């Protein structure tokens, strides 16, 4: 952020617990799109073999724990998420072409 006098910087330290308390509601809100996606795909949680988390915030332990609780399994860490996204996009592109 900046104003007429120049940039403004906020330099604060917060604990992991404080950060998690700040984002907890947002993390919980992501479960509804998961439910909708499963319903749209006509799948149940038990039919999901593997979970791959993609994106910066998915590295948060709170996000990982929430997803693990929802699916009943830990997300895979042996898959490169960027490569998984690229492969999925390539497959979808082929389907659409």
C-alpha positions as MATLAB code, in Angstrom:
seq = 'XXXXXXXXXXXXXXXXXXXXXXXXXXXXXXXXXXXXXXXXXXXXXXXXXXXXXXXXXXXXXXXXXXXXXXXXXXXXXXXXXXXXXXXXXXXXXXXXX';
ca = [
       0.000    0.000    0.000;
       1.153    3.530   -0.657;
      -0.050    7.093   -0.382;
       1.225   10.467   -1.614;
       4.186   10.281    0.769;
       5.340    6.891   -0.490;
       5.022    3.223    0.350;
       3.697    2.064    3.699;
       5.095   -1.079    5.225;
       3.669   -3.216    7.968;
       6.263   -5.220    9.832;
       4.757   -7.452   12.505;
       5.449  -10.887   13.877;
       2.618  -13.294   14.531;
       2.648  -16.798   15.887;
       1.482  -19.814   13.953;
      -1.455  -20.097   16.343;
      -2.465  -16.483   15.655;
      -2.171  -16.935   11.875;
      -4.258  -20.099   12.050;
      -6.908  -18.329   14.114;
      -7.031  -15.554   11.496;
      -7.574  -17.941    8.569;
      -9.514  -20.750   10.263;
     -12.914  -19.631    8.942;
     -11.570  -19.330    5.393;
     -10.026  -22.787    5.568;
     -13.304  -24.280    6.796;
     -15.167  -22.447    4.017;
     -13.134  -24.338    1.407;
     -14.784  -27.600    2.438;
     -18.091  -26.678    0.796;
     -16.562  -26.418   -2.710;
     -15.012  -29.851   -2.066;
     -18.437  -31.261   -1.239;
     -19.913  -29.651   -4.359;
     -17.117  -30.995   -6.582;
     -17.635  -34.502   -5.218;
     -21.387  -34.239   -5.750;
     -20.936  -32.904   -9.306;
     -18.590  -35.810  -10.064;
     -21.023  -38.256   -8.442;
     -18.250  -39.452   -6.126;
     -18.014  -40.063   -2.406;
     -15.024  -39.277   -0.221;
     -14.258  -42.998    0.009;
     -13.861  -43.150   -3.776;
     -10.970  -40.670   -3.751;
      -7.713  -42.621   -3.937;
      -5.202  -39.788   -3.594;
      -5.215  -36.160   -2.537;
      -2.756  -33.663   -4.011;
      -2.671  -30.134   -2.608;
      -1.760  -27.316   -4.996;
      -1.021  -23.694   -4.124;
       0.979  -21.733   -1.609;
      -1.422  -21.832    1.315;
      -1.767  -25.602    1.024;
       1.612  -25.763    2.734;
      -0.022  -24.531    5.951;
      -0.337  -27.324    8.509;
      -3.913  -26.180    9.258;
      -4.911  -26.597    5.603;
      -3.229  -29.994    5.393;
      -4.905  -31.188    8.596;
      -8.333  -29.943    7.498;
      -8.062  -31.689    4.130;
      -6.753  -34.876    5.762;
      -9.693  -34.889    8.163;
     -12.182  -34.332    5.323;
     -10.802  -37.090    3.094;
      -9.648  -39.408    5.866;
      -6.138  -39.572    4.427;
      -3.009  -37.473    4.207;
      -2.276  -35.563    1.025;
       0.507  -37.013   -1.073;
       3.839  -35.274   -0.778;
       5.659  -37.339   -3.397;
       3.935  -35.619   -6.333;
       5.109  -32.272   -7.684;
       1.941  -30.124   -7.548;
       3.017  -27.940  -10.486;
       3.519  -31.013  -12.654;
       0.159  -32.418  -11.532;
      -1.580  -29.201  -12.583;
       0.228  -29.180  -15.933;
      -0.673  -32.809  -16.577;
      -4.305  -32.226  -15.646;
      -4.479  -29.184  -17.915;
      -2.980  -31.171  -20.791;
      -5.509  -33.969  -20.302;
      -8.387  -31.503  -20.116;
      -7.108  -29.717  -23.223;
      -7.034  -33.005  -25.110;
     -10.572  -33.811  -23.978;
     -11.840  -30.441  -25.157;
     -10.064  -30.501  -28.526;
];
